Coordinates of C-alpha atoms in Angstrom, one line a residue:
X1 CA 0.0 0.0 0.0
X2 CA 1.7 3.2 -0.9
X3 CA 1.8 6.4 1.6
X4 CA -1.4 8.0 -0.8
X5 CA -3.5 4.8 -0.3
X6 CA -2.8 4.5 3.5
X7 CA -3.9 8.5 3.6
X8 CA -7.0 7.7 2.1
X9 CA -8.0 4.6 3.5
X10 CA -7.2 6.3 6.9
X11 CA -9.5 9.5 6.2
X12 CA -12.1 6.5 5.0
X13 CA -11.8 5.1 8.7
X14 CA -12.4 8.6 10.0
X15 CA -15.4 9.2 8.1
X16 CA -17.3 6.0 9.5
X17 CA -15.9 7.0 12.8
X18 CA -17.4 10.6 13.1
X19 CA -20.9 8.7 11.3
X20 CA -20.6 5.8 13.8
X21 CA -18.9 6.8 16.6
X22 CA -17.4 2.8 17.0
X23 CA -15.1 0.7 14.9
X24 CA -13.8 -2.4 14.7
X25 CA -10.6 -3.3 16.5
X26 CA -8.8 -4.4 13.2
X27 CA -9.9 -0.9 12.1
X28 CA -8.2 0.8 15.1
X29 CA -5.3 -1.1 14.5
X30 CA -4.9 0.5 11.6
X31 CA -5.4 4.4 12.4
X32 CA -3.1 3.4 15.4
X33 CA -0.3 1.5 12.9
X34 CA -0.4 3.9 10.2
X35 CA -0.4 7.4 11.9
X36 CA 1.8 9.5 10.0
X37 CA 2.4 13.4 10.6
X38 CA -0.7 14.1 7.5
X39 CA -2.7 11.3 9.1
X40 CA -2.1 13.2 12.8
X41 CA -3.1 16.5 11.1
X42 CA -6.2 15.6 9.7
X43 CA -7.5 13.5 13.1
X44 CA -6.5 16.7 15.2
X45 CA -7.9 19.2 12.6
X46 CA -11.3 16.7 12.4
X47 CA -11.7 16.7 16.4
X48 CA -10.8 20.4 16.7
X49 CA -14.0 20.8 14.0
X50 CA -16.2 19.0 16.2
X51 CA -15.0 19.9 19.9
X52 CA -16.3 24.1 18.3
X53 CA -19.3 23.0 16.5
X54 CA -20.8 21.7 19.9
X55 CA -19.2 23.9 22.6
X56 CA -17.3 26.8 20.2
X57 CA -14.3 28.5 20.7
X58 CA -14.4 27.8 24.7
X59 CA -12.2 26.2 27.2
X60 CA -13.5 25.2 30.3
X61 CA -11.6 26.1 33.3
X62 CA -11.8 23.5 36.3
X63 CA -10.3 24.6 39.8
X64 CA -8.3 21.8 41.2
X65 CA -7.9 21.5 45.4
X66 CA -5.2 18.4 45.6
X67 CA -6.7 18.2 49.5
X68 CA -4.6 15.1 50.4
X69 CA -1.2 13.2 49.3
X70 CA -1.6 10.0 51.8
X71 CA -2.9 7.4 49.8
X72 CA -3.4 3.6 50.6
X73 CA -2.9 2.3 47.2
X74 CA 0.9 1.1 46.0
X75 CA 0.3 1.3 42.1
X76 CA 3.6 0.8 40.7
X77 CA 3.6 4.5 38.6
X78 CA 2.4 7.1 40.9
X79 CA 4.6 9.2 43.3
X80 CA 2.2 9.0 46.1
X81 CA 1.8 5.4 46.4
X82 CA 2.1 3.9 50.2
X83 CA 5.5 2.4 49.5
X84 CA 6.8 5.9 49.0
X85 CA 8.5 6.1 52.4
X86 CA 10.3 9.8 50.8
X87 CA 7.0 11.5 50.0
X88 CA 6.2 14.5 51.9
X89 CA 2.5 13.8 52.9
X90 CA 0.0 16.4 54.0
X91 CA -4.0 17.0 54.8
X92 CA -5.7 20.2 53.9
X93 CA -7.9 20.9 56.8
X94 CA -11.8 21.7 55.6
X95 CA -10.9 25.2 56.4
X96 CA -8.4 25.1 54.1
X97 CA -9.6 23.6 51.3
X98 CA -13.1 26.2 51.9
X99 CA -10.6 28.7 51.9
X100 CA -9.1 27.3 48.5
X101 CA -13.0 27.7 47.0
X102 CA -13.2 31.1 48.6
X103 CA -10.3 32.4 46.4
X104 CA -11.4 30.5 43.2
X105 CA -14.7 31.6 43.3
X106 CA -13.7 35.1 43.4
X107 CA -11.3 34.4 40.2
X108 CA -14.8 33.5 38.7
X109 CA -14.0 29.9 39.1
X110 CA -17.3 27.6 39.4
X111 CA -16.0 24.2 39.5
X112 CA -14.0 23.1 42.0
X113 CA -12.2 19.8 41.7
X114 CA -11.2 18.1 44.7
X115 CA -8.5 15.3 44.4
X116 CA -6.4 13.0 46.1
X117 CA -5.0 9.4 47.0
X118 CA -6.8 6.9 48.4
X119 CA -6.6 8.3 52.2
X120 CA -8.7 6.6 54.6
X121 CA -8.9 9.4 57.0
X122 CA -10.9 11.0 54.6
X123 CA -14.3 9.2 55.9
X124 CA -17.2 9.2 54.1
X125 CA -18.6 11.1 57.3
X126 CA -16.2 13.6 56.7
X127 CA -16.5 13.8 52.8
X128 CA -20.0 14.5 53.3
X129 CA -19.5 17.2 55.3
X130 CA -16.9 18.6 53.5
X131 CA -18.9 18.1 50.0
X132 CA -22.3 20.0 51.8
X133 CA -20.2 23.0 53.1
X134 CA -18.9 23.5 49.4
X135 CA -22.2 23.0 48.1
X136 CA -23.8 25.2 51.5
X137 CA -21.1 28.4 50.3
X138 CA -21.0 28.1 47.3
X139 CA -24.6 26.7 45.4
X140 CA -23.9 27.7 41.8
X141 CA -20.8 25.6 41.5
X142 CA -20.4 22.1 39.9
X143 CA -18.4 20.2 42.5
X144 CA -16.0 17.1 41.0
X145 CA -14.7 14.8 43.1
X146 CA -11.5 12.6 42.4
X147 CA -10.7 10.3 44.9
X148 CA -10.6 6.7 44.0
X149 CA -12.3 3.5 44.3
X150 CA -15.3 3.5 47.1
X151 CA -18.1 1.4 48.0
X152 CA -21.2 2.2 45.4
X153 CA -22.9 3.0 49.2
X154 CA -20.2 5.9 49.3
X155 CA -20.4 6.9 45.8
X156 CA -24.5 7.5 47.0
X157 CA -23.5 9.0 50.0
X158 CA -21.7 12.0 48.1
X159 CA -24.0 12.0 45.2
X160 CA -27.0 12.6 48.1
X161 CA -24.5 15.4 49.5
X162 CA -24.2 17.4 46.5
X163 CA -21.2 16.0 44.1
X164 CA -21.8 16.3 40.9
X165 CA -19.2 14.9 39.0
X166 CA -16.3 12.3 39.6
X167 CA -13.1 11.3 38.1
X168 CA -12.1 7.4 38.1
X169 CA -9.2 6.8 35.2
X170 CA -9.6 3.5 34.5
X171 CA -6.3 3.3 33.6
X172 CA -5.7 0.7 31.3
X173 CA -8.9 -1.6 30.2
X174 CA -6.5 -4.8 29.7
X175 CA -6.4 -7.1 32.3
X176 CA -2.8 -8.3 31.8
X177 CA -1.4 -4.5 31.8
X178 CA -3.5 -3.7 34.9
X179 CA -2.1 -5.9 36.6
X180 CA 1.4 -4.8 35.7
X181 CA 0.6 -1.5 36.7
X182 CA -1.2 -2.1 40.4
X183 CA -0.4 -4.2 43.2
X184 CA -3.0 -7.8 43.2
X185 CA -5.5 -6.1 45.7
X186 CA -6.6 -3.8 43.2
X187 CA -8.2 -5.6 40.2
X188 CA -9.9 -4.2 36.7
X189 CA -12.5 -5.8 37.8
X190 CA -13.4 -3.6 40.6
X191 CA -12.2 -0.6 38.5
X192 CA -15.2 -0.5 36.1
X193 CA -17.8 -1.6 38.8
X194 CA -16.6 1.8 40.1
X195 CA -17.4 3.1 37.1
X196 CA -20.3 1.5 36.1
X197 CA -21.8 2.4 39.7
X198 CA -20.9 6.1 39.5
X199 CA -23.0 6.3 35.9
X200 CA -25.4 4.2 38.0
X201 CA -25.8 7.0 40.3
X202 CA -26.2 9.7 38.4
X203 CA -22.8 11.7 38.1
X204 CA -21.3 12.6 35.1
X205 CA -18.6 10.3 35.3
X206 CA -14.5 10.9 33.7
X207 CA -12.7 7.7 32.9
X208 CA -9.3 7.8 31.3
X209 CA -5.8 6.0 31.1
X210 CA -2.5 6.7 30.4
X211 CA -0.1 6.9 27.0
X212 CA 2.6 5.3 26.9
X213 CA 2.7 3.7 30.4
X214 CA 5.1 0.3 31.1
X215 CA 3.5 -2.4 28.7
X216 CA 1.6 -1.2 27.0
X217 CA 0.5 -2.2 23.5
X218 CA -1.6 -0.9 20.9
X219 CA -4.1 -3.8 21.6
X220 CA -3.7 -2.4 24.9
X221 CA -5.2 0.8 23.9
X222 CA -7.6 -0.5 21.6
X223 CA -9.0 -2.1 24.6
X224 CA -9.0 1.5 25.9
X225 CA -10.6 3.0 23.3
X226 CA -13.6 0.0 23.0
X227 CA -14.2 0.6 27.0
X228 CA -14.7 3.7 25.7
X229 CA -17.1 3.3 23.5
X230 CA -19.5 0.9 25.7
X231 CA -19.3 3.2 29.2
X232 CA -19.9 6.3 27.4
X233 CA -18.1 8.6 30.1
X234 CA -19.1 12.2 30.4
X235 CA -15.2 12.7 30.7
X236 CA -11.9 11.2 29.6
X237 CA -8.7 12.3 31.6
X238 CA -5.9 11.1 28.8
X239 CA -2.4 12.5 29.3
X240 CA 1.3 10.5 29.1
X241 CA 3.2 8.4 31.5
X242 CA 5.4 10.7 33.2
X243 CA 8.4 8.4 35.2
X244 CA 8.7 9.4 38.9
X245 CA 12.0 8.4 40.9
X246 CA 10.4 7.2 43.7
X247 CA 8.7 3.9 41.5
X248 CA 9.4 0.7 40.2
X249 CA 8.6 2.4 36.6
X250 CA 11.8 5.0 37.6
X251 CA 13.6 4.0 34.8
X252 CA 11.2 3.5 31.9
X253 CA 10.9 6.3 29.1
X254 CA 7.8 8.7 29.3
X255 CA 4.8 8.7 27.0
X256 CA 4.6 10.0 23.3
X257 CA 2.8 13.2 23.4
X258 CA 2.5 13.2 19.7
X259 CA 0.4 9.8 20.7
X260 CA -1.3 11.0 23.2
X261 CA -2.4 14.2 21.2
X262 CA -3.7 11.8 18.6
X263 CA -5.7 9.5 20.8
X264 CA -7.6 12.5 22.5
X265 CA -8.5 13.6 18.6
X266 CA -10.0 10.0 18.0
X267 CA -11.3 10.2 21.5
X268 CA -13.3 13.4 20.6
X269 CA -14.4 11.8 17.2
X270 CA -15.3 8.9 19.2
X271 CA -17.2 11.1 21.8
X272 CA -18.3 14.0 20.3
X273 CA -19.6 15.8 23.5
X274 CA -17.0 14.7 25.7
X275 CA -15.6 17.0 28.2
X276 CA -11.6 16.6 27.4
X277 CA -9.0 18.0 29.4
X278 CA -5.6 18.8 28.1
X279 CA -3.8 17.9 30.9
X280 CA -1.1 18.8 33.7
X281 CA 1.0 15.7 32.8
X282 CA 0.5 16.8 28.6
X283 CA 1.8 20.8 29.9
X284 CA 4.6 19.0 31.8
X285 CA 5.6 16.8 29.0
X286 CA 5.8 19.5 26.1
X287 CA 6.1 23.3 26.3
X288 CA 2.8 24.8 25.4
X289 CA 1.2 20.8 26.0
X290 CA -2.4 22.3 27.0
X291 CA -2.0 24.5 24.1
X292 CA -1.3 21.6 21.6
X293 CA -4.3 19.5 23.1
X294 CA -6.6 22.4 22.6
X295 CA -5.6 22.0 18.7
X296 CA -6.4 18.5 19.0
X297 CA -9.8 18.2 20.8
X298 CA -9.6 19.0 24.1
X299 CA -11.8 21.7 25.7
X300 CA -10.9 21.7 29.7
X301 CA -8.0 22.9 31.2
X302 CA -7.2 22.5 35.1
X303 CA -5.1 25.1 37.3
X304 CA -4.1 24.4 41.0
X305 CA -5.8 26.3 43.6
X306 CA -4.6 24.3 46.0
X307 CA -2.0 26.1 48.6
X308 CA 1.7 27.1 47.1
X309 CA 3.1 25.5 49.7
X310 CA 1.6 22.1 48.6
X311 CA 1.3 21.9 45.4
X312 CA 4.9 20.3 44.6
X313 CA 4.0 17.8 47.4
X314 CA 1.5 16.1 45.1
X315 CA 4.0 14.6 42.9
X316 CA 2.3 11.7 41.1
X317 CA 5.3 11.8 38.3
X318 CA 8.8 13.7 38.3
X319 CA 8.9 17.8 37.2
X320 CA 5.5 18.1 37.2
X321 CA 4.5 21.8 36.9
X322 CA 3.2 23.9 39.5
X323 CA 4.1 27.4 39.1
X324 CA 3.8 29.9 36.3
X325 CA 0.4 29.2 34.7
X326 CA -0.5 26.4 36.4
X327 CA -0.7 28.5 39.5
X328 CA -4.8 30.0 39.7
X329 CA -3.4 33.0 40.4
X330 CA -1.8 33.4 37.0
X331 CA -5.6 32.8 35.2
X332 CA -4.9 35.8 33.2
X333 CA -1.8 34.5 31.5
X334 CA -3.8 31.5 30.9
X335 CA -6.3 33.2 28.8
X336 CA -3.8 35.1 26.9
X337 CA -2.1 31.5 26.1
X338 CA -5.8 30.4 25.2
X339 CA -6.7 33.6 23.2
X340 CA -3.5 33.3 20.8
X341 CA -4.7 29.8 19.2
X342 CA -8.5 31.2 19.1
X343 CA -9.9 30.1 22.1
X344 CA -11.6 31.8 25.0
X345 CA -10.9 31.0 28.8
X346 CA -14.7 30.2 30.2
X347 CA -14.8 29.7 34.3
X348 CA -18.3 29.0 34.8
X349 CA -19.6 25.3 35.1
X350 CA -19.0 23.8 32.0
X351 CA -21.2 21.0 31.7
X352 CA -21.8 18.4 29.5
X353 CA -23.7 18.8 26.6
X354 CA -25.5 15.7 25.1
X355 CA -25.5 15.5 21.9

């Protein structure tokens, strides 16, 4: 097959995507096998299309509170794992993280995202409370949560309370590279019952994995991409594998972010509505990262309103960033980054938009 046929059969497959929304897995194969820098161009250019004829010219901004770095979970590729006897762990009291909402909301921010590990102090007592004062202050805002896996009783609990949204990543949807990525209490298993529970419940729900992480195979992210395509997430976190010293994975090489700028466009053509962010690990990875995932689909962007003198604390990978725009104080800079590929900085909810 010569480079003009592969071009065309390749634009062929993205036509029955954008129509279907689902293809086969020998036809993902070959839009992951064949990508090419013309093939790249015409998925991001596609997505791009899409992402403004349903939400236009508009980036959502998302203020995240990283409220906690203990975490009871040893996955073999985050910084915060238990093992990590080096990490520096902190709480953010509930004053603290109210304080954190205070300040965002008077940036205009009206969704606040609170994250972090799996820490059992963190009751579900105490996320209630927490998650009805939010929602007690500040009524107008679209509250995410982000905080692992948790009974479906919990998941209610919260929902009942006031969260609107949550963020699982299912991390990889391949058995065999899950459990090369987590420790054998955590299973895939109980992953998407998470998942399938939160949708359940009523939240719109963010699932997600990583590019490029230890193992991982294109039928590895074919898998990913079919998951997809049957839990219909409101929200797909997708960003590359970023090594941190602390791990097992210390040593391996981080993900492509020409990859993982390609996937998000097929994820957008896949999902047309989906709320995409362009993440902290994609701005860490490449200068201007959020900027170049913007071009290729994605519509949310999340700055850190958490306390400066945490935010370096909640290392999941190595040199992530945590000053300069990624500080909620620098919004402004921000929306001039935004403004000089076309787009405009938005700060109120955001949501979802069925199509």
């Amino acid at each position: 097959m010569t480079d003009r046929e592969r071009m065309e059969k390749g634009k062929a497959l993205l036509d029955l995507l954008e129509e279907r929304h689902s293809l086969s897995r020998e036809e993902w194969h070959f839009l992951l096998e064949n990508r090419d820098g013309e093939l790249a161009g015409e998925v991001c250019s596609r997505a791009a299309a899409l992402r403004d004829r349903i939400y236009g010219k508009k980036v959502f901004v998302r203020g995240l509170i990283e409220f906690t770095n203990y975490c009871r979970c040893d996955c073999r590729y985050c910084g915060i794992r238990r093992s990590n006897k080096n990490a520096s762990r902190y709480r953010l009291t509930p004053e603290q993280i109210m304080s954190c909402c205070e300040a965002g909301y008077d940036l205009g921010f009206r969704t606040f995202v609170l994250q972090g590990g799996e820490d059992p102090y963190f009751t579900d007592q105490r996320m209630v409370e927490l998650i009805r004062a939010i929602k007690g202050e500040f009524p107008d805002c679209a509250l995410t949560l982000s905080i692992g896996e948790r009974p479906r009783e919990s998941y209610a609990a919260f929902r009942q309370a006031g969260a609107d949204r949550y963020l699982l990543r299912h991390e990889t949807a391949n058995e065999e590279h899950y459990r090369l990525l987590h420790p054998e209490e955590q299973t895939l298993k109980n992953r998407m019952e998470c998942l399938k529970n939160l949708k359940e419940l009523g939240y719109q729900t963010g699932a997600g994995c990583m590019v490029g992480s230890p193992g991982q195979t294109a039928d590895c992210l074919i898998d990913d991409l079919e998951y997809l395509t049957r839990l219909q997430p409101e929200m797909v976190g997708m960003g590359p594998f970023i090594p941190h010293h602390d791990t097992p994975f210390r040593d391996y090489p981080s993900g492509s972010v020409e990859l993982t700028l390609y996937l998000l466009g097929l994820v957008r053509l896949l999902l047309p509505s989906v709320l995409l962010p362009a993440t902290t690990a994609l701005g860490t990875a490449a200068e201007g990262g959020r900027e170049l995932g913007v071009k290729a689909g994605a519509n949310v962007v999340m700055p850190n309103l958490s306390p400066e003198n945490v935010r370096e604390k909640y290392l999941l990978y190595d040199n992530k960033i945590h000053t300069g725009r990624e500080a909620a104080e620098c919004l402004e800079d921000l929306k001039k980054s935004m403004a000089a590929i076309g787009y405009e900085v938005v700060v109120d909810r955001g949501d979802f938009i069925p199509c």
